[in-house]
């Protein structure tokens, strides 16, 4: 009990620190809006930069020396404006200009907070709504796994990619983040699993492995063709998006025939067993009436030990109060339809506030106060009507049993909205960090964003593979290839469709970056290595396979970082 209470106490302490930091950052954001007095010694340099040929914010900042001139430059250049709601460059240069180490620390901690919020929103709101939807829609486990479950696991990558293409107009960032995540999972995570369990003689299913790897290779070849051509039409984007539909269809057909074969084999074995026992069989009637004995189900009850009431006094109350800035906005806008978390007041309020939040997200992409005010009035009226209907049709004791699909779709929509908002802020912070350090945002997407979004895959898949035996290894390896396939096709296909639709009847120009083809090449080399070596090892997760995948990934990462830091200067 003491260890359980201490773990809960530490988690509450971490939550308290995160909430306090969020309040502190909001204060810094508003404090940065007060401009400091201009520094006379840098005015001439500032004017020359404003009228110069520098097209990037980082290029203009690199030409200035002191933080006051950089702060003035940021305020005068629209290209240095924030991509999200918080202006990180103003916070760094205008508030922490004299102590950049503290500024780096603050932004690094906030980066961790955003990753935490992104994962917590997906785990606490997005995935439960998908799980409930799969039950209401009566989807089979296979269909739910390749559609809703993949969407839940790939939501951070998907919305980060959508934001980079649509909001920040930096498709290079989105491409690198998706490919970096796919490379990390399919090479580093798979390599780690193979090295850790290579001595246990664990093997996986050959057909499933080849199917997933081949589909991923086909998707990467099509993506490489799009990048090489440098432009994409709406029809080409839709064709690329249909690759995942083909994968889902192929998987469903394979699952149907495998299930039918297993049922036939089971009935045949049962007939043989009954024949050996001397029981007469009556042909088709026996097959139809045959009921296989089932083992009685065992009930397992998990008992959670609650800490004594005396320990839940001031500290937990303080955590709950301070945590409101992070918890309350999501709780009051996302309807949660489950027995454990049902709250009629929160559900009613969410129906009123949700339309206003959607309007704010839409209006943040456009200017014009009159148009915004009109939309806010319309959304407020709609929210008021929905609030009254929700109050009249819900009960305090249990979630709504009527119109449950409507509530679930509303929770799904608002979960998507919050995931998009947090992903937008995360992309904005990474772009700002690229401007601060003078590093291309695409490199940060390839490394920091890819690693952050894939950290859950690393922990979950390695844990399942190490402790789950053959079945655990099969599940982990399937996730390591099906997940990147979803992110590569859906995570890039959806933004490409949206971007090319915005340019219709024209074409969308893919950002020119030769490193994308380099990343694709290394990624495909890792897949081909696994595809060739694994069958020769009789589908055993051998250390040779894992060592080769780790070597490929580390070689690529070392080469890329060496170019970033100027160790290597290779013409591309």
C-alpha positions as CSV (number, residue, x, y, z in Angstrom):
1,X,0.0,0.0,0.0
2,X,2.9,2.3,0.8
3,X,4.4,1.8,-2.6
4,X,1.1,2.4,-4.4
5,X,0.5,5.5,-2.4
6,X,4.0,6.8,-3.1
7,X,3.5,6.2,-6.8
8,X,0.2,8.1,-6.8
9,X,1.9,10.9,-4.8
10,X,4.7,11.2,-7.3
11,X,2.3,11.2,-10.3
12,X,0.3,14.0,-8.5
13,X,3.5,15.9,-7.8
14,X,4.4,15.6,-11.5
15,X,1.0,16.8,-12.5
16,X,1.3,19.7,-10.1
17,X,4.6,20.8,-11.6
18,X,3.2,20.6,-15.1
19,X,0.2,22.7,-14.2
20,X,2.3,25.3,-12.4
21,X,4.6,25.5,-15.4
22,X,1.6,26.0,-17.7
23,X,0.4,28.9,-15.7
24,X,3.9,30.4,-15.6
25,X,4.2,30.1,-19.4
26,X,0.9,31.9,-19.9
27,X,2.2,34.7,-17.8
28,X,5.4,34.9,-19.9
29,X,3.3,35.0,-23.0
30,X,1.3,38.1,-21.9
31,X,4.5,39.7,-20.4
32,X,6.2,39.3,-23.8
33,X,3.6,41.5,-25.4
34,X,5.1,44.6,-23.7
35,X,7.9,45.8,-26.0
36,X,11.2,46.7,-24.5
37,X,12.9,50.1,-25.3
38,X,14.8,49.8,-28.6
39,X,18.6,49.6,-28.5
40,X,20.1,52.4,-30.5
41,X,23.2,50.5,-31.4
42,X,21.4,47.9,-33.5
43,X,18.8,50.1,-35.2
44,X,20.8,50.4,-38.4
45,X,21.5,46.6,-38.6
46,X,17.8,46.0,-38.0
47,X,16.7,48.3,-40.8
48,X,19.1,46.7,-43.2
49,X,17.8,43.3,-42.4
50,X,14.2,44.3,-42.8
51,X,15.0,45.7,-46.2
52,X,17.4,42.8,-47.1
53,X,16.9,39.6,-49.0
54,X,16.6,37.3,-46.0
55,X,13.6,35.1,-46.6
56,X,13.8,33.1,-43.3
57,X,13.4,34.3,-39.8
58,X,16.4,32.3,-38.6
59,X,18.6,34.1,-41.3
60,X,17.6,37.5,-40.0
61,X,18.2,36.5,-36.4
62,X,21.6,35.1,-37.2
63,X,22.8,38.4,-38.5
64,X,22.0,40.2,-35.2
65,X,24.1,40.2,-32.1
66,X,22.2,41.3,-29.0
67,X,18.9,40.2,-27.7
68,X,17.2,43.6,-27.9
69,X,17.7,43.9,-31.6
70,X,16.5,40.4,-32.1
71,X,13.4,41.2,-30.1
72,X,12.7,44.3,-32.2
73,X,13.3,42.3,-35.3
74,X,10.9,39.6,-34.3
75,X,8.2,42.2,-33.6
76,X,8.7,43.9,-37.0
77,X,8.7,40.8,-39.2
78,X,5.6,38.9,-39.9
79,X,7.6,35.8,-41.0
80,X,8.7,35.5,-37.4
81,X,5.1,35.3,-36.1
82,X,3.9,32.3,-34.1
83,X,2.3,29.4,-35.9
84,X,0.3,28.6,-32.8
85,X,-1.2,30.6,-29.9
86,X,1.9,31.4,-27.9
87,X,4.8,33.5,-29.3
88,X,7.9,31.5,-28.2
89,X,10.4,33.7,-30.0
90,X,9.1,36.8,-28.1
91,X,9.3,34.9,-24.8
92,X,12.9,33.7,-25.6
93,X,14.4,36.9,-26.9
94,X,12.3,39.6,-25.2
95,X,12.1,38.1,-21.7
96,X,15.0,35.6,-21.4
97,X,17.3,37.5,-23.7
98,X,19.8,38.2,-20.9
99,X,19.6,34.6,-19.6
100,X,19.3,32.3,-22.7
101,X,20.1,29.2,-20.6
102,X,16.9,29.8,-18.6
103,X,15.0,30.4,-21.8
104,X,16.3,27.1,-23.2
105,X,15.2,25.3,-20.0
106,X,11.7,26.9,-20.1
107,X,11.1,25.9,-23.7
108,X,12.5,22.4,-23.2
109,X,10.2,21.8,-20.3
110,X,7.2,23.2,-22.3
111,X,8.1,20.8,-25.1
112,X,7.9,17.9,-22.6
113,X,4.5,19.3,-21.4
114,X,3.1,19.4,-25.0
115,X,4.2,15.8,-25.6
116,X,2.5,14.9,-22.3
117,X,-0.7,16.7,-23.3
118,X,-0.7,15.2,-26.7
119,X,-0.4,11.7,-25.3
120,X,-2.8,12.3,-22.5
121,X,-5.5,13.7,-24.8
122,X,-5.2,10.6,-27.0
123,X,-5.2,8.2,-24.1
124,X,-7.9,9.8,-22.0
125,X,-10.3,11.1,-24.6
126,X,-9.5,10.0,-28.2
127,X,-8.9,6.3,-27.7
128,X,-11.9,5.7,-25.4
129,X,-14.2,7.3,-27.9
130,X,-12.8,5.1,-30.7
131,X,-13.2,2.0,-28.5
132,X,-16.9,2.9,-27.8
133,X,-17.4,3.7,-31.5
134,X,-16.1,0.3,-32.5
135,X,-18.5,-1.4,-30.1
136,X,-21.5,0.7,-31.3
137,X,-20.6,0.1,-34.9
138,X,-20.0,-3.6,-34.2
139,X,-16.7,-3.7,-35.9
140,X,-14.7,-7.0,-35.9
141,X,-11.4,-7.0,-34.0
142,X,-9.4,-7.0,-37.3
143,X,-11.3,-4.0,-38.8
144,X,-11.2,-2.1,-35.5
145,X,-7.4,-2.7,-35.3
146,X,-6.5,-1.5,-38.8
147,X,-9.0,1.5,-38.7
148,X,-9.9,2.9,-35.3
149,X,-7.0,1.5,-33.3
150,X,-4.5,2.6,-35.9
151,X,-6.1,6.1,-36.0
152,X,-5.9,6.3,-32.2
153,X,-2.2,5.3,-32.1
154,X,-1.3,7.5,-35.1
155,X,-3.3,10.5,-34.1
156,X,-0.3,12.6,-32.9
157,X,1.7,12.0,-36.1
158,X,-1.4,12.5,-38.3
159,X,-2.4,15.9,-36.8
160,X,1.2,17.1,-36.6
161,X,1.6,16.4,-40.3
162,X,-1.8,18.1,-41.1
163,X,-0.7,21.2,-39.1
164,X,2.7,21.4,-40.9
165,X,1.1,21.2,-44.3
166,X,-1.9,23.5,-43.7
167,X,-1.2,25.8,-40.8
168,X,2.6,26.4,-40.9
169,X,2.9,25.9,-44.7
170,X,6.0,23.8,-44.1
171,X,5.3,20.4,-45.7
172,X,9.0,19.6,-45.5
173,X,8.6,19.5,-41.7
174,X,5.6,17.1,-41.9
175,X,7.3,14.8,-44.4
176,X,10.4,14.5,-42.3
177,X,8.5,13.9,-39.1
178,X,6.4,11.1,-40.6
179,X,9.3,9.4,-42.3
180,X,11.5,9.9,-39.2
181,X,8.9,8.2,-37.1
182,X,8.4,5.3,-39.5
183,X,12.2,4.8,-39.8
184,X,12.6,4.9,-36.0
185,X,9.8,2.3,-35.3
186,X,10.6,0.0,-38.2
187,X,14.4,0.0,-37.7
188,X,15.3,1.0,-34.1
189,X,12.3,-0.5,-32.3
190,X,12.3,-3.7,-34.3
191,X,16.1,-3.9,-33.9
192,X,15.8,-3.4,-30.2
193,X,13.2,-6.2,-29.9
194,X,15.3,-8.6,-32.0
195,X,18.4,-8.0,-29.9
196,X,16.6,-8.4,-26.6
197,X,14.8,-11.6,-27.4
198,X,17.2,-13.0,-30.0
199,X,18.4,-15.8,-27.7
200,X,14.9,-17.2,-26.9
201,X,14.1,-18.8,-30.3
202,X,11.0,-16.7,-30.9
203,X,9.5,-16.8,-34.4
204,X,6.6,-14.9,-36.0
205,X,4.1,-15.6,-38.8
206,X,5.7,-15.4,-42.2
207,X,2.6,-14.3,-44.2
208,X,1.7,-11.5,-41.9
209,X,5.3,-10.2,-41.8
210,X,5.7,-10.3,-45.6
211,X,2.3,-8.7,-46.2
212,X,2.9,-5.7,-43.9
213,X,6.5,-5.1,-45.1
214,X,5.5,-5.3,-48.8
215,X,2.6,-2.9,-48.4
216,X,4.9,-0.5,-46.6
217,X,7.5,-0.7,-49.3
218,X,4.9,-0.1,-52.0
219,X,3.7,3.0,-50.1
220,X,7.2,4.3,-49.8
221,X,7.9,3.7,-53.5
222,X,4.8,5.7,-54.4
223,X,5.8,8.5,-51.9
224,X,9.3,8.6,-53.4
225,X,7.8,9.0,-56.9
226,X,5.7,11.9,-55.6
227,X,8.7,13.6,-54.0
228,X,10.9,13.0,-57.0
229,X,8.3,14.6,-59.4
230,X,7.9,17.5,-56.9
231,X,4.2,18.1,-57.5
232,X,0.9,16.3,-56.8
233,X,-2.6,16.7,-58.1
234,X,-5.8,15.9,-56.1
235,X,-6.2,12.7,-58.1
236,X,-2.7,11.5,-57.4
237,X,-3.1,12.3,-53.7
238,X,-6.4,10.3,-53.6
239,X,-4.7,7.3,-55.3
240,X,-1.9,7.4,-52.8
241,X,-4.5,7.5,-50.0
242,X,-6.3,4.5,-51.4
243,X,-3.2,2.3,-50.7
244,X,-4.4,2.0,-47.1
245,X,-7.9,1.1,-48.3
246,X,-6.4,-1.8,-50.3
247,X,-4.4,-2.9,-47.3
248,X,-7.6,-2.9,-45.1
249,X,-9.5,-4.8,-47.8
250,X,-6.7,-7.4,-48.3
251,X,-6.4,-7.9,-44.5
252,X,-10.1,-8.3,-44.1
253,X,-10.3,-10.9,-46.9
254,X,-7.3,-12.8,-45.5
255,X,-8.8,-12.7,-42.0
256,X,-12.1,-14.0,-43.3
257,X,-10.6,-17.0,-45.1
258,X,-8.2,-17.8,-42.2
259,X,-11.2,-17.7,-39.8
260,X,-13.2,-20.0,-42.1
261,X,-10.3,-22.4,-42.4
262,X,-9.8,-22.5,-38.6
263,X,-13.5,-23.2,-38.0
264,X,-13.4,-26.0,-40.6
265,X,-10.3,-27.5,-39.0
266,X,-11.9,-27.3,-35.5
267,X,-15.1,-29.0,-36.7
268,X,-13.1,-31.7,-38.4
269,X,-11.0,-32.4,-35.3
270,X,-14.2,-32.5,-33.2
271,X,-15.7,-35.0,-35.6
272,X,-12.6,-37.2,-35.4
273,X,-12.6,-37.0,-31.6
274,X,-16.2,-38.0,-31.4
275,X,-15.7,-40.9,-33.8
276,X,-12.9,-42.2,-31.7
277,X,-15.2,-42.1,-28.7
278,X,-17.8,-44.2,-30.6
279,X,-20.3,-41.4,-30.9
280,X,-22.3,-41.6,-34.2
281,X,-22.3,-38.6,-36.5
282,X,-25.2,-37.5,-38.6
283,X,-23.5,-35.6,-41.4
284,X,-24.7,-32.0,-41.8
285,X,-27.0,-32.2,-38.8
286,X,-24.1,-33.1,-36.5
287,X,-22.1,-30.1,-37.9
288,X,-24.9,-27.7,-37.3
289,X,-25.8,-29.0,-33.8
290,X,-22.3,-29.5,-32.6
291,X,-21.5,-27.4,-29.5
292,X,-18.0,-27.5,-28.3
293,X,-17.4,-27.6,-24.6
294,X,-16.1,-24.4,-23.1
295,X,-14.1,-23.9,-20.0
296,X,-15.8,-22.0,-17.3
297,X,-14.7,-18.5,-17.3
298,X,-12.7,-17.3,-14.3
299,X,-13.4,-13.9,-12.9
300,X,-10.5,-11.8,-11.8
301,X,-11.1,-8.8,-9.6
302,X,-8.5,-6.1,-9.3
303,X,-8.6,-4.4,-6.0
304,X,-7.1,-0.9,-5.9
305,X,-5.9,0.1,-2.5
306,X,-7.0,3.6,-1.7
307,X,-4.8,5.8,0.4
308,X,-6.1,6.7,3.8
309,X,-8.4,9.6,3.9
310,X,-6.0,11.6,6.1
311,X,-3.4,11.7,3.4
312,X,-5.8,13.2,0.9
313,X,-6.1,16.6,2.5
314,X,-4.5,19.8,1.4
315,X,-2.0,18.5,-1.2
316,X,-4.5,16.7,-3.4
317,X,-6.9,19.6,-3.2
318,X,-4.1,21.9,-4.3
319,X,-3.2,19.6,-7.2
320,X,-6.8,19.5,-8.3
321,X,-7.1,23.3,-8.2
322,X,-3.8,24.0,-9.9
323,X,-4.6,21.4,-12.5
324,X,-7.7,23.1,-13.7
325,X,-6.0,25.1,-16.5
326,X,-4.9,21.9,-18.2
327,X,-7.8,19.6,-17.3
328,X,-10.9,21.8,-17.3
329,X,-10.8,23.2,-20.9
330,X,-10.7,19.7,-22.3
331,X,-13.2,18.3,-19.8
332,X,-15.7,21.0,-20.5
333,X,-15.5,20.7,-24.3
334,X,-15.2,16.9,-24.8
335,X,-18.2,14.8,-23.9
336,X,-17.1,11.6,-22.2
337,X,-19.7,8.9,-22.5
338,X,-18.7,6.1,-20.2
339,X,-20.0,4.9,-16.8
340,X,-16.8,5.6,-14.9
341,X,-16.3,9.2,-16.0
342,X,-19.9,10.3,-16.7
343,X,-20.8,13.7,-15.5
344,X,-24.1,15.3,-16.6
345,X,-23.0,18.9,-15.8
346,X,-19.8,18.5,-17.8
347,X,-21.6,16.9,-20.7
348,X,-24.2,19.6,-20.9
349,X,-21.7,22.4,-20.7
350,X,-19.5,20.7,-23.4
351,X,-22.4,20.8,-25.8
352,X,-22.6,24.6,-25.3
353,X,-18.9,25.4,-25.5
354,X,-17.8,22.9,-28.2
355,X,-19.3,24.9,-31.1
356,X,-17.6,28.0,-29.9
357,X,-14.2,26.2,-29.7
358,X,-14.7,24.9,-33.3
359,X,-15.5,28.4,-34.4
360,X,-12.3,29.7,-32.7
361,X,-10.2,27.1,-34.4
362,X,-11.7,28.0,-37.8
363,X,-11.4,31.8,-37.3
364,X,-7.8,31.5,-36.2
365,X,-7.0,30.7,-39.8
366,X,-8.7,33.9,-41.1
367,X,-8.8,37.6,-40.4
368,X,-11.7,40.0,-40.2
369,X,-13.4,40.8,-37.0
370,X,-16.9,41.2,-38.5
371,X,-16.9,37.8,-40.0
372,X,-15.5,36.3,-36.8
373,X,-18.1,38.0,-34.6
374,X,-20.9,36.8,-36.8
375,X,-19.6,33.2,-36.6
376,X,-19.3,33.4,-32.9
377,X,-22.9,34.5,-32.6
378,X,-24.1,31.7,-34.7
379,X,-22.0,29.1,-32.9
380,X,-23.1,30.4,-29.5
381,X,-26.7,30.1,-30.5
382,X,-26.2,26.6,-31.8
383,X,-24.4,25.7,-28.5
384,X,-27.3,27.1,-26.4
385,X,-29.8,25.0,-28.3
386,X,-27.6,21.8,-28.0
387,X,-27.2,22.6,-24.3
388,X,-30.9,22.7,-23.7
389,X,-31.5,19.5,-25.6
390,X,-28.7,17.7,-23.7
391,X,-30.1,18.8,-20.4
392,X,-33.6,17.5,-21.3
393,X,-32.4,14.1,-22.7
394,X,-29.8,13.0,-20.2
395,X,-29.8,11.6,-16.7
396,X,-27.6,12.2,-13.8
397,X,-27.1,8.6,-12.8
398,X,-25.9,7.1,-16.2
399,X,-24.7,8.1,-19.7
400,X,-27.4,8.6,-22.4
401,X,-28.6,5.4,-23.8
402,X,-30.5,7.1,-26.6
403,X,-28.6,8.8,-29.4
404,X,-25.4,7.3,-28.0
405,X,-23.8,7.3,-31.5
406,X,-24.4,11.1,-31.7
407,X,-22.7,11.6,-28.4
408,X,-19.8,9.4,-29.3
409,X,-19.3,11.2,-32.6
410,X,-19.3,14.5,-30.7
411,X,-16.7,13.2,-28.3
412,X,-14.6,11.9,-31.2
413,X,-14.9,15.3,-33.0
414,X,-13.8,17.3,-30.0
415,X,-11.0,14.9,-29.2
416,X,-9.7,15.4,-32.8
417,X,-10.0,19.2,-32.3
418,X,-7.9,19.2,-29.1
419,X,-5.4,16.8,-30.6
420,X,-5.1,19.2,-33.6
421,X,-4.7,22.3,-31.3
422,X,-2.0,20.7,-29.2
423,X,-0.2,19.3,-32.3
424,X,-0.3,22.8,-33.8
425,X,1.3,24.3,-30.7
426,X,3.9,21.5,-30.7
427,X,4.8,22.2,-34.4
428,X,5.0,25.9,-33.6
429,X,7.4,25.4,-30.7
430,X,9.7,23.1,-32.8
431,X,9.7,25.7,-35.6
432,X,10.6,28.4,-33.1
433,X,13.4,26.2,-31.6
434,X,14.7,25.8,-35.2
435,X,14.9,29.6,-35.6
436,X,16.5,30.0,-32.2
437,X,19.2,27.3,-32.8
438,X,19.6,28.0,-36.5
439,X,18.6,24.4,-37.3
440,X,16.3,23.5,-40.1
441,X,12.8,22.6,-38.7
442,X,12.8,19.6,-40.9
443,X,15.7,18.2,-38.9
444,X,13.8,18.7,-35.7
445,X,10.8,17.0,-37.2
446,X,13.0,14.1,-38.3
447,X,14.5,13.7,-34.8
448,X,12.7,15.4,-31.8
449,X,9.1,15.2,-33.1
450,X,9.6,11.7,-34.5
451,X,11.2,10.4,-31.3
452,X,8.6,12.0,-29.1
453,X,5.6,10.6,-31.0
454,X,7.3,7.2,-31.3
455,X,8.4,6.9,-27.7
456,X,5.1,5.1,-26.7
457,X,5.6,2.6,-29.5
458,X,9.1,1.9,-28.2
459,X,8.0,1.2,-24.7
460,X,4.8,-0.6,-25.5
461,X,6.1,-2.9,-28.3
462,X,9.3,-3.8,-26.5
463,X,7.4,-4.6,-23.3
464,X,4.9,-6.8,-25.1
465,X,7.6,-8.6,-27.1
466,X,9.8,-9.3,-24.1
467,X,7.1,-10.5,-21.7
468,X,4.5,-11.9,-24.1
469,X,6.3,-14.9,-25.7
470,X,5.5,-15.8,-29.3
471,X,2.2,-14.1,-29.3
472,X,3.6,-11.0,-27.8
473,X,6.4,-10.9,-30.4
474,X,3.9,-11.3,-33.2
475,X,1.7,-8.5,-31.9
476,X,4.7,-6.2,-31.4
477,X,6.2,-6.8,-34.8
478,X,2.8,-6.3,-36.5
479,X,2.5,-3.0,-34.7
480,X,6.0,-2.0,-35.7
481,X,5.0,-2.3,-39.4
482,X,1.3,-1.6,-39.5
483,X,1.7,1.6,-37.5
484,X,4.3,3.2,-39.9
485,X,2.1,2.1,-42.8
486,X,-0.8,4.0,-41.4
487,X,1.3,7.1,-40.6
488,X,3.0,7.0,-44.0
489,X,-0.2,6.6,-46.1
490,X,-2.9,8.3,-43.9
491,X,-0.6,10.7,-42.1
492,X,0.8,12.0,-45.4
493,X,-2.1,11.2,-47.7
494,X,-4.6,13.3,-45.8
495,X,-2.4,16.4,-45.8
496,X,-1.6,15.9,-49.4
497,X,-5.3,15.6,-50.3
498,X,-6.1,18.8,-48.3
499,X,-3.2,20.8,-49.8
500,X,-3.8,19.7,-53.4
501,X,-7.5,20.4,-53.0
502,X,-6.7,23.9,-52.0
503,X,-4.7,24.3,-55.2
504,X,-7.3,22.7,-57.4
505,X,-7.4,22.7,-60.5
506,X,-3.7,23.4,-60.1
507,X,-1.1,21.2,-58.5
508,X,0.5,21.3,-55.0
509,X,4.3,21.8,-55.1
510,X,6.2,19.4,-52.8
511,X,8.9,21.2,-50.8
512,X,12.3,20.7,-52.5
513,X,14.5,18.7,-50.1
514,X,16.9,16.1,-51.4
515,X,17.3,14.7,-47.8
516,X,13.8,13.3,-48.1
517,X,14.9,10.9,-50.8
518,X,17.9,10.0,-48.6
519,X,15.6,9.3,-45.7
520,X,13.4,7.2,-47.9
521,X,16.4,5.3,-49.2
522,X,17.7,4.3,-45.8
523,X,14.2,3.4,-44.6
524,X,13.7,1.1,-47.6
525,X,17.1,-0.5,-47.0
526,X,16.1,-1.3,-43.5
527,X,12.9,-2.9,-44.7
528,X,14.6,-4.9,-47.4
529,X,17.2,-6.1,-44.8
530,X,14.5,-7.5,-42.6
531,X,12.5,-8.9,-45.6
532,X,15.6,-10.8,-46.8
533,X,17.2,-12.0,-43.6
534,X,14.1,-12.9,-41.6
535,X,12.9,-15.7,-44.0
536,X,16.5,-17.1,-44.1
537,X,16.4,-17.3,-40.3
538,X,13.1,-19.2,-40.5
539,X,11.3,-16.1,-39.2
540,X,13.2,-16.1,-36.0
541,X,13.9,-12.7,-34.3
542,X,17.6,-13.1,-34.6
543,X,20.3,-10.8,-33.2
544,X,21.7,-10.5,-36.7
545,X,18.5,-9.0,-37.9
546,X,18.3,-6.6,-34.9
547,X,22.0,-5.6,-35.2
548,X,21.7,-4.8,-38.9
549,X,18.6,-2.7,-38.3
550,X,20.2,-0.7,-35.5
551,X,23.4,-0.2,-37.6
552,X,21.3,1.1,-40.5
553,X,19.4,3.6,-38.3
554,X,22.5,4.8,-36.4
555,X,24.4,5.2,-39.6
556,X,21.7,7.3,-41.1
557,X,21.3,9.4,-38.0
558,X,25.0,10.0,-37.6
559,X,25.3,11.1,-41.3
560,X,22.3,13.5,-40.9
561,X,23.5,15.0,-37.7
562,X,27.1,15.4,-39.0
563,X,25.7,17.5,-41.9
564,X,23.6,19.6,-39.6
565,X,26.6,20.4,-37.3
566,X,29.0,21.0,-40.2
567,X,31.2,18.0,-39.6
568,X,30.5,16.7,-43.2
569,X,30.0,19.0,-46.2
570,X,28.7,16.8,-49.0
571,X,27.1,18.3,-52.0
572,X,23.6,16.9,-52.5
